[in-house]
Coordinates of C-alpha atoms and ligand atoms in Angstrom, one line a residue:
Chain E
M1 CA -19.5 -16.2 -38.3
N2 CA -19.7 -20.0 -38.0
G3 CA -16.0 -20.2 -38.4
L4 CA -15.6 -18.4 -35.1
I5 CA -17.6 -21.0 -33.2
T6 CA -17.5 -24.4 -34.9
P7 CA -13.8 -25.0 -34.2
F8 CA -14.8 -25.2 -30.6
T9 CA -18.1 -27.1 -30.9
S10 CA -16.8 -29.7 -33.3
N11 CA -13.4 -30.4 -31.7
P12 CA -13.5 -31.5 -28.0
F13 CA -9.8 -30.6 -27.7
M14 CA -10.5 -27.0 -28.7
M15 CA -13.4 -26.8 -26.2
Q16 CA -11.2 -28.1 -23.5
A17 CA -8.5 -25.7 -24.4
L18 CA -10.9 -22.8 -24.3
V19 CA -12.3 -23.8 -20.9
A20 CA -8.7 -24.2 -19.5
G21 CA -7.7 -20.9 -21.1
I22 CA -10.7 -19.1 -19.5
L23 CA -9.9 -20.5 -16.1
V24 CA -6.3 -19.5 -16.4
S25 CA -7.3 -16.0 -17.6
I26 CA -9.4 -15.5 -14.5
A27 CA -6.7 -16.7 -12.1
C28 CA -4.1 -14.5 -13.9
A29 CA -6.5 -11.5 -13.8
V30 CA -6.8 -11.7 -10.0
A31 CA -3.1 -12.5 -9.3
G32 CA -1.8 -10.2 -12.0
T33 CA -3.7 -7.3 -10.6
F34 CA -1.9 -7.6 -7.3
V35 CA 1.4 -8.3 -9.0
I36 CA 1.1 -4.9 -10.7
M37 CA -0.5 -3.1 -7.7
R38 CA 2.4 -4.3 -5.5
G39 CA 5.1 -3.8 -8.1
M40 CA 6.1 -7.4 -8.0
A41 CA 6.5 -7.9 -11.7
F42 CA 10.1 -8.9 -11.3
I43 CA 9.4 -11.5 -8.6
G44 CA 6.5 -12.8 -10.8
D45 CA 8.9 -13.2 -13.7
A46 CA 11.4 -14.9 -11.5
L47 CA 8.8 -17.3 -10.2
A48 CA 7.6 -18.1 -13.7
H49 CA 11.1 -19.2 -14.8
G50 CA 12.0 -20.7 -11.4
V51 CA 9.5 -23.4 -11.8
L52 CA 11.2 -24.8 -14.8
P53 CA 13.8 -27.1 -13.2
G54 CA 11.0 -28.5 -10.9
I55 CA 8.9 -29.4 -13.9
A56 CA 11.9 -30.8 -15.8
L57 CA 12.7 -33.0 -12.9
A58 CA 9.1 -34.2 -12.7
F59 CA 9.2 -35.1 -16.4
L60 CA 12.5 -36.9 -15.9
L61 CA 11.4 -38.9 -12.9
G62 CA 7.9 -39.4 -14.1
F63 CA 5.8 -37.6 -11.5
P64 CA 3.2 -34.9 -12.4
G65 CA 4.6 -31.7 -13.7
I66 CA 2.4 -29.6 -11.5
I67 CA 4.1 -31.0 -8.4
G68 CA 7.5 -30.3 -9.8
A69 CA 6.3 -26.7 -10.5
A70 CA 5.2 -26.4 -6.9
I71 CA 8.6 -27.5 -5.7
G72 CA 10.4 -25.2 -8.1
A73 CA 8.2 -22.3 -6.8
V74 CA 8.9 -23.1 -3.2
V75 CA 12.6 -23.1 -3.8
M76 CA 12.4 -19.8 -5.8
I77 CA 10.3 -18.1 -3.1
G78 CA 12.7 -19.3 -0.4
G79 CA 15.7 -18.0 -2.4
V80 CA 14.0 -14.6 -3.1
T81 CA 13.1 -14.2 0.6
V82 CA 16.5 -15.0 1.8
I83 CA 18.1 -12.6 -0.7
T84 CA 15.8 -9.7 0.1
Q85 CA 16.3 -10.2 3.8
R86 CA 20.0 -10.6 3.8
S87 CA 21.1 -8.0 1.3
R88 CA 20.1 -4.4 1.3
L89 CA 21.9 -3.6 -1.9
S90 CA 21.0 -4.9 -5.4
S91 CA 18.6 -7.7 -4.4
D92 CA 17.4 -7.3 -8.0
T93 CA 20.7 -8.5 -9.3
A94 CA 20.7 -11.5 -7.0
I95 CA 17.1 -12.5 -7.8
G96 CA 17.8 -12.1 -11.5
L97 CA 20.8 -14.4 -11.3
L98 CA 18.8 -16.9 -9.2
F99 CA 16.1 -17.2 -11.8
I100 CA 18.5 -17.4 -14.7
G101 CA 20.3 -20.1 -12.8
M102 CA 17.1 -22.0 -12.2
L103 CA 16.3 -21.6 -15.9
A104 CA 19.6 -23.0 -16.9
L105 CA 19.3 -25.8 -14.4
G106 CA 15.9 -26.7 -15.9
V107 CA 17.3 -26.9 -19.4
V108 CA 20.3 -29.0 -18.2
I109 CA 17.9 -31.4 -16.5
V110 CA 15.7 -31.7 -19.6
S111 CA 18.8 -32.3 -21.8
R112 CA 19.4 -35.5 -19.8
S113 CA 16.0 -36.8 -20.7
N114 CA 15.6 -39.0 -23.8
S115 CA 12.5 -37.3 -25.4
F116 CA 14.5 -34.1 -24.9
S117 CA 13.0 -31.6 -27.5
G118 CA 9.4 -32.6 -27.1
D119 CA 9.5 -32.2 -23.3
L120 CA 11.3 -28.9 -23.4
T121 CA 8.9 -27.5 -26.0
S122 CA 5.8 -28.5 -24.0
I123 CA 7.3 -27.1 -20.8
L124 CA 8.4 -23.8 -22.3
F125 CA 5.4 -23.2 -24.6
G126 CA 2.7 -25.2 -23.0
E127 CA 0.3 -27.7 -24.6
I128 CA -3.1 -26.2 -24.2
M129 CA -4.4 -28.2 -27.2
G130 CA -3.7 -31.4 -25.4
I131 CA -5.0 -30.4 -22.0
G132 CA -6.9 -33.2 -20.2
I133 CA -10.1 -33.1 -18.1
S134 CA -8.2 -33.7 -14.8
A135 CA -5.9 -30.7 -15.5
I136 CA -9.1 -28.6 -16.1
W137 CA -10.5 -29.7 -12.7
I138 CA -7.2 -28.8 -11.0
Q139 CA -7.3 -25.4 -12.7
L140 CA -10.9 -24.9 -11.6
A141 CA -10.0 -25.7 -8.0
A142 CA -7.0 -23.4 -8.1
T143 CA -9.0 -20.5 -9.7
I144 CA -11.5 -20.8 -6.9
V145 CA -8.8 -20.8 -4.2
I146 CA -7.2 -17.8 -5.8
G147 CA -10.5 -16.0 -6.0
I148 CA -11.4 -16.7 -2.4
T149 CA -7.9 -15.7 -1.2
A150 CA -8.1 -12.4 -3.0
F151 CA -11.6 -11.8 -1.7
I152 CA -10.7 -12.5 2.0
C153 CA -7.4 -10.6 1.8
A154 CA -8.6 -7.7 -0.3
R155 CA -8.0 -5.2 2.5
P156 CA -4.5 -6.2 3.5
F157 CA -3.6 -6.6 -0.1
L158 CA -4.8 -3.1 -0.9
L159 CA -3.0 -1.6 2.1
L160 CA 0.2 -3.5 1.1
S161 CA 0.0 -2.1 -2.4
F162 CA -0.7 1.4 -1.1
D163 CA 1.9 1.4 1.6
P164 CA 3.3 -1.7 3.5
E165 CA 3.9 0.3 6.7
Q166 CA 0.3 1.4 6.6
A167 CA -0.8 -2.2 6.4
Q168 CA 1.4 -3.1 9.4
V169 CA 0.1 -0.2 11.6
A170 CA -3.4 -1.1 10.6
G171 CA -3.0 -4.5 12.2
F172 CA -2.3 -6.6 9.1
S173 CA 1.1 -8.2 9.3
Q174 CA 3.2 -7.2 6.4
K175 CA 5.1 -10.4 6.4
I176 CA 2.1 -12.8 6.6
Y177 CA 0.1 -11.1 3.9
H178 CA 3.1 -10.6 1.6
N179 CA 3.7 -14.3 1.8
I180 CA 0.0 -15.1 1.2
M181 CA 0.2 -12.9 -1.9
L182 CA 3.4 -14.7 -3.1
F183 CA 1.6 -18.0 -2.5
M184 CA -1.3 -16.8 -4.6
I185 CA 0.9 -15.7 -7.5
A186 CA 2.9 -18.9 -7.3
T187 CA -0.3 -21.0 -7.4
T188 CA -1.4 -19.1 -10.5
I189 CA 1.9 -19.7 -12.3
I190 CA 2.0 -23.4 -11.3
V191 CA -1.5 -24.2 -12.7
S192 CA -1.1 -21.9 -15.7
F193 CA 2.1 -23.2 -17.2
Q194 CA 0.4 -26.1 -19.0
T195 CA -1.6 -23.7 -21.1
V196 CA 1.0 -21.2 -22.3
G197 CA 4.2 -22.6 -20.9
T198 CA 6.7 -21.3 -18.3
L199 CA 8.4 -19.0 -20.8
L200 CA 5.2 -17.1 -21.6
V201 CA 2.9 -17.4 -18.6
F202 CA 4.3 -14.2 -17.2
G203 CA 2.7 -12.5 -20.2
L204 CA -0.8 -13.7 -19.3
L205 CA -0.1 -12.5 -15.7
I206 CA 1.0 -9.0 -16.6
A207 CA -0.4 -7.9 -19.9
P208 CA -4.2 -8.1 -19.3
A209 CA -3.8 -6.7 -15.8
G210 CA -1.6 -3.9 -17.1
A211 CA -4.1 -3.0 -19.7
G212 CA -6.8 -3.1 -17.0
A213 CA -4.7 -0.8 -14.8
L214 CA -4.6 1.8 -17.6
L215 CA -8.4 1.7 -18.1
A216 CA -9.9 1.2 -14.6
R217 CA -10.5 3.6 -11.8
R218 CA -10.9 0.9 -9.2
I219 CA -9.3 -2.4 -8.4
R220 CA -12.4 -4.4 -9.2
G221 CA -12.6 -2.7 -12.6
M222 CA -9.0 -3.5 -13.2
M223 CA -9.6 -7.2 -12.5
A224 CA -12.7 -7.3 -14.7
W225 CA -10.9 -5.7 -17.6
A226 CA -7.9 -8.1 -17.1
A227 CA -10.2 -11.2 -17.1
L228 CA -11.9 -9.9 -20.3
F229 CA -8.6 -9.2 -22.1
G230 CA -7.3 -12.6 -21.0
I231 CA -10.3 -14.5 -22.3
V232 CA -10.4 -12.5 -25.5
S233 CA -6.7 -13.3 -26.0
V234 CA -7.2 -17.0 -25.3
Y235 CA -10.1 -17.2 -27.7
T236 CA -8.4 -15.3 -30.5
G237 CA -5.1 -17.1 -30.0
L238 CA -6.8 -20.5 -30.2
L239 CA -8.5 -19.6 -33.4
L240 CA -5.4 -18.1 -35.0
S241 CA -3.5 -21.3 -34.0
Y242 CA -6.3 -23.5 -35.4
Y243 CA -6.6 -21.8 -38.8
F244 CA -3.0 -20.9 -39.4
N245 CA -1.3 -23.8 -37.6
L246 CA 0.7 -21.5 -35.3
A247 CA 2.1 -22.3 -31.9
T248 CA -0.9 -21.9 -29.6
G249 CA 0.7 -20.5 -26.4
A250 CA 2.7 -18.0 -28.3
S251 CA -0.3 -16.9 -30.3
I252 CA -2.3 -16.2 -27.1
I253 CA 0.6 -14.2 -25.6
L254 CA 1.0 -12.3 -28.8
V255 CA -2.6 -11.3 -28.8
T256 CA -2.6 -10.3 -25.2
T257 CA 0.6 -8.2 -25.7
I258 CA -1.0 -6.5 -28.8
I259 CA -4.1 -5.7 -26.7
F260 CA -1.9 -4.1 -24.1
F261 CA -0.1 -1.9 -26.5
I262 CA -3.3 -0.9 -28.3
V263 CA -4.8 0.2 -24.9
F264 CA -1.6 1.9 -24.0
T265 CA -1.5 3.9 -27.2
I266 CA -5.1 4.9 -27.1
Q267 CA -4.8 5.8 -23.4
N268 CA -1.6 7.9 -24.1
A269 CA -3.2 9.8 -26.9
H270 CA -6.3 10.4 -24.8
S271 CA -4.5 11.7 -21.7
R272 CA -2.2 13.9 -23.9
R273 CA -5.3 15.5 -25.4
N274 CA -6.9 15.8 -22.0
N275 CA -3.7 17.4 -20.6
A276 CA -3.6 19.9 -23.4
Q277 CA -7.3 20.8 -22.8
G278 CA -6.7 21.0 -19.0
E279 CA -3.8 23.4 -19.5
A280 CA -5.7 25.5 -22.0
A281 CA -8.5 25.7 -19.5
H282 CA -6.1 26.9 -16.8
E283 CA -4.7 29.7 -18.9
Chain R
M1 CA 3.5 -2.1 37.7
N2 CA 0.5 -1.1 35.6
N3 CA -1.6 0.3 38.4
A4 CA -4.3 2.6 37.1
A5 CA -3.3 5.6 39.2
A6 CA 0.2 5.6 37.6
D7 CA -1.4 5.9 34.2
M8 CA -3.4 9.0 34.9
T9 CA -2.4 12.6 35.0
T10 CA -4.1 15.7 36.3
S11 CA -4.8 18.2 33.7
Q12 CA -4.9 22.0 34.2
A13 CA -8.7 21.8 34.6
G14 CA -8.2 19.3 37.4
S15 CA -9.8 16.3 35.8
I16 CA -7.9 13.0 35.6
K17 CA -6.8 12.0 32.1
P18 CA -5.4 8.6 31.1
I19 CA -1.8 8.5 29.6
F20 CA -2.0 7.3 26.0
A21 CA 1.8 7.0 25.4
R22 CA 4.7 6.9 27.8
A23 CA 8.5 6.7 27.3
K24 CA 10.9 6.0 30.1
N25 CA 14.6 6.3 29.1
V26 CA 13.8 5.0 25.6
T27 CA 16.5 4.5 22.9
V28 CA 15.5 4.4 19.3
G29 CA 17.5 3.4 16.2
Y30 CA 18.3 0.6 14.0
P31 CA 20.2 -2.7 14.6
G32 CA 23.7 -1.6 15.5
E33 CA 22.9 2.1 15.2
I34 CA 21.5 4.2 18.0
I35 CA 19.8 7.3 16.7
V36 CA 18.4 9.0 19.9
E37 CA 18.7 7.9 23.5
G38 CA 17.2 9.1 26.8
I39 CA 13.7 9.8 25.5
N40 CA 11.2 10.5 28.2
F41 CA 7.7 11.7 27.8
E42 CA 4.1 11.2 28.9
L43 CA 1.3 12.0 26.5
P44 CA -2.1 12.3 28.2
Q45 CA -5.4 11.9 26.4
G46 CA -6.4 14.9 24.3
Q47 CA -2.9 16.4 24.1
A48 CA -0.4 16.8 21.3
M49 CA 3.4 16.5 21.3
A50 CA 5.5 18.0 18.5
L51 CA 8.9 16.6 17.4
I52 CA 11.1 19.3 16.0
G53 CA 14.5 18.9 14.5
T54 CA 16.5 19.0 11.2
N55 CA 16.4 16.4 8.6
G56 CA 18.0 13.2 10.0
S57 CA 17.6 14.2 13.6
G58 CA 15.5 11.1 14.4
K59 CA 11.9 12.3 14.2
T60 CA 10.8 9.6 11.8
T61 CA 12.7 6.9 13.8
L62 CA 10.9 7.8 17.0
L63 CA 7.5 7.9 15.3
K64 CA 8.0 4.5 13.6
T65 CA 9.1 3.1 17.0
S66 CA 6.0 4.4 18.7
V67 CA 3.7 2.7 16.2
G68 CA 5.6 -0.5 16.4
L69 CA 7.2 -0.5 12.9
I70 CA 10.7 -0.8 14.4
P71 CA 11.4 -2.1 17.9
P72 CA 12.9 0.2 20.5
L73 CA 16.6 -0.5 21.2
G74 CA 16.1 0.1 25.0
G75 CA 14.0 1.6 27.7
D76 CA 10.3 1.2 28.3
L77 CA 7.9 2.5 25.7
T78 CA 4.2 1.9 26.1
V79 CA 1.3 2.9 24.0
F80 CA -2.1 2.4 25.6
N81 CA -0.3 0.5 28.4
T82 CA 1.0 -2.1 26.1
K83 CA 3.9 -2.6 23.7
P84 CA 3.8 -0.4 20.5
G85 CA 2.1 -2.1 17.6
N86 CA -0.5 -3.9 19.7
S87 CA -3.3 -1.3 19.3
A88 CA -4.0 -1.1 15.6
R89 CA -7.7 -0.2 16.2
R90 CA -6.7 2.9 18.2
I91 CA -3.7 4.3 16.2
A92 CA -3.7 6.1 12.9
Y93 CA -0.3 6.7 11.3
L94 CA 0.7 9.0 8.5
G95 CA 4.1 8.1 7.1
Q96 CA 6.5 10.7 5.7
F97 CA 6.9 9.3 2.3
H98 CA 4.4 8.0 -0.2
N99 CA 4.8 6.0 -3.3
A100 CA 5.9 8.6 -5.8
G101 CA 4.4 8.2 -9.2
F102 CA 1.5 6.2 -7.8
I103 CA -0.2 4.9 -11.0
L104 CA -2.6 2.4 -9.5
P105 CA -6.3 2.6 -10.2
L106 CA -7.4 3.9 -6.8
R107 CA -9.9 6.7 -6.3
A108 CA -9.3 9.3 -3.5
L109 CA -12.4 7.8 -1.8
D110 CA -10.8 4.3 -1.8
V111 CA -7.7 5.7 -0.1
V112 CA -9.7 7.5 2.6
R113 CA -11.8 4.4 3.2
M114 CA -8.6 2.5 4.1
G115 CA -8.6 4.5 7.2
R116 CA -11.6 2.5 8.4
F117 CA -10.0 -0.9 7.7
P118 CA -8.3 -1.3 11.2
L119 CA -11.7 -1.2 12.8
H120 CA -13.3 -3.9 10.7
G121 CA -10.4 -6.4 10.2
L122 CA -10.4 -8.7 7.2
V123 CA -14.0 -9.1 6.2
G124 CA -16.0 -7.1 8.7
K125 CA -18.6 -5.1 6.8
M126 CA -18.4 -1.3 6.4
N127 CA -21.7 0.4 7.2
A128 CA -23.4 3.7 6.8
A129 CA -21.6 5.2 9.8
D130 CA -18.3 4.3 8.2
N131 CA -19.3 6.0 5.0
E132 CA -20.4 9.0 6.9
M133 CA -17.0 9.3 8.7
V134 CA -15.2 8.9 5.4
K135 CA -17.3 11.6 3.8
S136 CA -16.9 14.0 6.7
A137 CA -13.1 13.4 6.8
M138 CA -12.9 14.3 3.1
H139 CA -15.0 17.3 3.7
T140 CA -12.7 18.4 6.6
M141 CA -9.7 18.3 4.3
G142 CA -11.7 20.0 1.5
I143 CA -11.4 17.1 -1.0
E144 CA -15.0 15.9 -1.2
K145 CA -15.2 17.0 -4.8
Q146 CA -12.2 14.8 -5.7
A147 CA -13.8 11.7 -4.2
D148 CA -14.2 9.9 -7.5
T149 CA -10.9 11.1 -9.0
P150 CA -8.1 8.5 -9.3
L151 CA -5.3 9.4 -7.0
R152 CA -2.9 9.6 -9.9
F153 CA -4.7 12.6 -11.3
L154 CA -4.4 14.6 -8.1
S155 CA -1.5 17.0 -7.4
G156 CA 1.0 16.3 -4.6
G157 CA -0.8 18.7 -2.2
Q158 CA -4.2 17.2 -3.0
Q159 CA -2.8 13.7 -2.4
Q160 CA -1.4 14.8 1.0
R161 CA -4.9 16.0 1.8
V162 CA -6.3 12.6 0.9
Y163 CA -3.8 10.9 3.1
L164 CA -4.7 13.2 6.0
A165 CA -8.4 12.5 5.4
Q166 CA -7.6 8.8 5.6
V167 CA -6.0 9.4 9.0
L168 CA -9.0 11.5 10.2
A169 CA -11.5 8.9 8.9
H170 CA -10.1 6.4 11.4
H171 CA -11.3 8.4 14.5
A172 CA -8.3 7.0 16.3
D173 CA -7.3 7.7 19.9
L174 CA -3.7 8.4 18.9
L175 CA -2.6 10.0 15.7
V176 CA 1.0 9.7 14.7
L177 CA 1.8 12.1 11.9
D178 CA 5.2 12.4 10.1
E179 CA 5.5 15.9 8.6
P180 CA 1.8 16.1 7.7
T181 CA 1.9 19.6 6.2
S182 CA 4.6 18.9 3.7
G183 CA 3.3 19.8 0.3
L184 CA 0.1 21.4 1.6
D185 CA -0.9 24.9 0.4
A186 CA -1.9 27.6 2.9
A187 CA -5.6 26.6 2.7
G188 CA -4.7 23.0 3.2
R189 CA -2.5 23.8 6.2
E190 CA -5.3 25.7 7.8
L191 CA -7.8 22.9 7.3
Y192 CA -5.3 20.5 8.8
L193 CA -4.6 22.7 11.9
H194 CA -8.4 22.9 12.5
A195 CA -8.7 19.2 12.1
M196 CA -5.9 18.6 14.5
N197 CA -7.5 20.8 17.0
D198 CA -10.9 19.1 16.6
E199 CA -9.2 15.7 17.0
M200 CA -7.8 16.8 20.4
C201 CA -11.1 18.2 21.4
R202 CA -12.6 14.9 20.6
G203 CA -10.1 13.4 23.1
A204 CA -7.5 12.1 20.7
S205 CA -3.8 12.5 21.3
I206 CA -1.3 13.5 18.6
I207 CA 2.4 13.0 18.1
V208 CA 3.6 15.0 15.1
A209 CA 6.9 15.6 13.5
T210 CA 7.0 19.1 12.1
H211 CA 9.1 21.9 10.9
D212 CA 6.4 24.5 11.7
I213 CA 7.5 26.0 15.0
Q214 CA 5.0 28.7 14.7
E215 CA 1.5 27.6 14.2
E216 CA 1.6 23.8 14.4
A217 CA 3.9 23.5 17.3
A218 CA 2.0 26.2 19.1
L219 CA -1.1 23.9 19.1
C220 CA 0.9 21.3 21.0
Q221 CA 1.1 21.1 24.8
Q222 CA 4.6 19.5 24.6
I223 CA 7.6 20.0 22.3
M224 CA 10.6 17.7 21.9
L225 CA 13.6 19.2 20.2
L226 CA 15.7 16.5 18.5
A227 CA 19.2 16.6 17.1
H228 CA 20.3 13.0 17.4
K229 CA 19.5 13.5 21.1
V230 CA 16.8 15.2 23.1
V231 CA 17.9 18.9 23.1
A232 CA 14.9 20.1 25.1
F233 CA 11.5 18.9 26.2
G234 CA 8.5 20.8 27.6
P235 CA 5.7 23.2 26.8
P236 CA 6.3 25.5 23.8
Q237 CA 6.9 28.7 25.7
Q238 CA 9.6 27.1 27.7
V239 CA 11.3 25.1 24.9
L240 CA 11.2 27.3 21.9
N241 CA 13.9 29.9 22.7
S242 CA 16.9 31.1 20.8
E243 CA 19.4 28.9 22.7
T244 CA 17.6 25.6 22.2
L245 CA 16.7 26.4 18.6
L246 CA 20.4 27.3 18.0
E247 CA 21.4 23.9 19.3
T248 CA 18.8 22.1 17.3
F249 CA 19.2 23.8 14.0
G250 CA 22.7 25.3 14.2
I251 CA 21.2 28.7 13.3
V252 CA 18.7 30.9 15.1
I253 CA 15.3 30.7 13.3
G254 CA 12.0 32.2 14.1
K255 CA 13.5 34.5 16.7
D256 CA 11.1 37.4 16.2
Q257 CA 8.2 34.9 16.2
K258 CA 4.7 36.1 16.4
R259 CA 2.8 35.2 19.6
P260 CA 1.4 31.8 18.7
A261 CA -2.2 31.6 17.7
V262 CA -4.5 29.1 19.5
L263 CA -7.6 27.4 18.5
E264 CA -10.4 26.6 20.8
C265 CA -12.8 23.7 20.9
A266 CA -16.1 24.2 19.3
H267 CA -18.8 24.3 22.0
G268 CA -20.7 21.2 22.9
H269 CA -20.9 18.1 20.9
D270 CA -22.6 19.2 17.7
T271 CA -19.5 19.9 15.7
E272 CA -21.2 20.0 12.3
P273 CA -22.1 23.7 12.2
A274 CA -18.6 24.5 13.5
I275 CA -17.0 22.6 10.7
Q276 CA -19.2 24.5 8.2
A277 CA -18.2 27.8 9.7
K278 CA -14.5 26.9 9.8
V279 CA -14.3 26.0 6.2
K280 CA -15.7 29.4 5.3
G281 CA -13.8 31.6 7.6
R282 CA -10.7 31.6 9.6
K283 CA -11.3 31.2 13.3
F284 CA -8.1 31.9 15.2
W285 CA -8.1 33.6 18.5
M286 CA -5.0 35.3 19.8
R287 CA -4.0 34.4 23.2
Ligands
LIG1 N1 16.7 2.0 7.9 C1 17.7 2.7 8.5 N2 18.8 2.1 8.9 C2 19.8 2.7 9.5 N3 19.8 4.1 9.7 C3 18.7 4.8 9.3 C4 17.6 4.1 8.7 N4 16.7 5.0 8.4 C5 17.2 6.2 8.8 N5 18.4 6.1 9.4 C6 19.2 7.1 10.0 O1 18.6 7.6 11.1 C7 18.8 9.0 11.3 C8 17.5 9.7 11.6 O2 16.7 9.6 10.5 P1 15.1 10.0 10.6 O3 14.6 9.5 11.8 O4 14.5 9.6 9.3 O5 15.3 11.6 10.6 P2 14.2 12.7 10.5 O6 12.8 12.1 10.3 O7 14.3 13.6 11.7 O8 14.5 13.5 9.2 C9 19.5 9.4 10.0 O9 20.8 9.7 10.3 C10 19.3 8.3 9.1 O10 20.5 8.2 8.3
LIG2 MG1 11.6 12.1 8.8

């Protein structure tokens, strides 16, 4: 039993990693819920990868990675917006290409840097074990902002997810609230990449909220499940990484994905049984 | 130009009623594509107008224009004496299409509650009166038992009832409904027709796109036949004849139509017992 707690109590870096992971899990639970509700998984994915060149540039020029990530996100959102407005056909294709292009640009920039492989690894896979106190403060602030945004905009976000036209007619501008939602998702990604990396942060955004969607009857329940699954994943991933010397970010994402598929399987078996019973009852 | 007298009309009973929506030579369509031109109508308080026409005739385009989702291409369209889209608190809209395969964790009750959002804005608190209206709207559409059921577990027709309950929960002054009876079973249709009648008795106006030229259109004071243009416009008896229907649909339909049934308003203001009675038994009176 002790082995499940002492790694955190006796190693400050483990405790800091856990705190950072919990904050990120909560932010991802809130933002991920709306990513799924609104069917924005693809844009979320694009954003997660689009921040890479910004971070790479930051590493190269020596300014904070988080600012580089923000710049990358702004460029990505701008690109996605222009594409979705201009082309009625296959905006998916264009967005897909945009984010692959950004990813390639990021790698190209990093390859110019001297400490090439170290930087790239930490950007792609995160460095949660080396997270500093100041990064934790930033994550706390971001998580609070994300929570408040979701709370204030709960009605328009809900209407947007249900039917964007309904939101517009109800007096909540589609455009404004869509952009606020994008901003919230981008913020989540920007502050989360340090923990699990740009390559995998999308997993923490989608998998816990996806499992929550399968279990919950209401949005609030979905968020609560998502936060719980995220925190369990972070905790388990940290321990796995600690004892078996595994890549931490990847361990966390692996756990969260496994949780999703366990829930998915149980849920599927359950609803199939229910359906069979329902049909039998109807006969 | 907005002098008050111009926005009133004299009803049959002789009382003056405000005009809720007015179109003067309006053109609707999309950028670079005119769908219907020369649309003229005046919709007074408490009356309903039906849009009838084949698929693709422009019904949805006109409805979306009147709630401000797409701008009119020309003419003068006013809703509550202002541009469409400026009166969210007073307008309830039911779109034609809904997210198919809706998998989100939303209960029927949550969906109906959204009907009250326009009245409370971002963070205004919902109170007991709101809950009462939500409950009564679900009751009206016969889905109160499904309140806690996630939307994804409801059949298409049940979902349509939920969407209609959402519209009713708003207690709007103008209801804009795009093929509201699609997917409804006979019982659902009947509940809807009664609800529509009650809304008008309450003083709300309705614009509805429909394919039901018998019962639903007969409840409306005005009919607009559309076929990429306005084929005919006027009261049902005048508009629904073989010639206009032939021009609208290309075939003669509903020729040996029954005399349309009409609903009457429940007496006085205590509508509760009336609702009870209606759910149990059909209350149509022949003209
Ligand atoms: N977004 C759009 N852009 C351009 N044309 C459209 C658009 N939506 C519908 N249309 C066209 O407008 C016409 C009328 O469509 P609609 O109003 O939906 O008809 P209805 O509701 O009567 O079935 C159709 O010919 C359709 O192709
Ligand atoms: Mg239509």
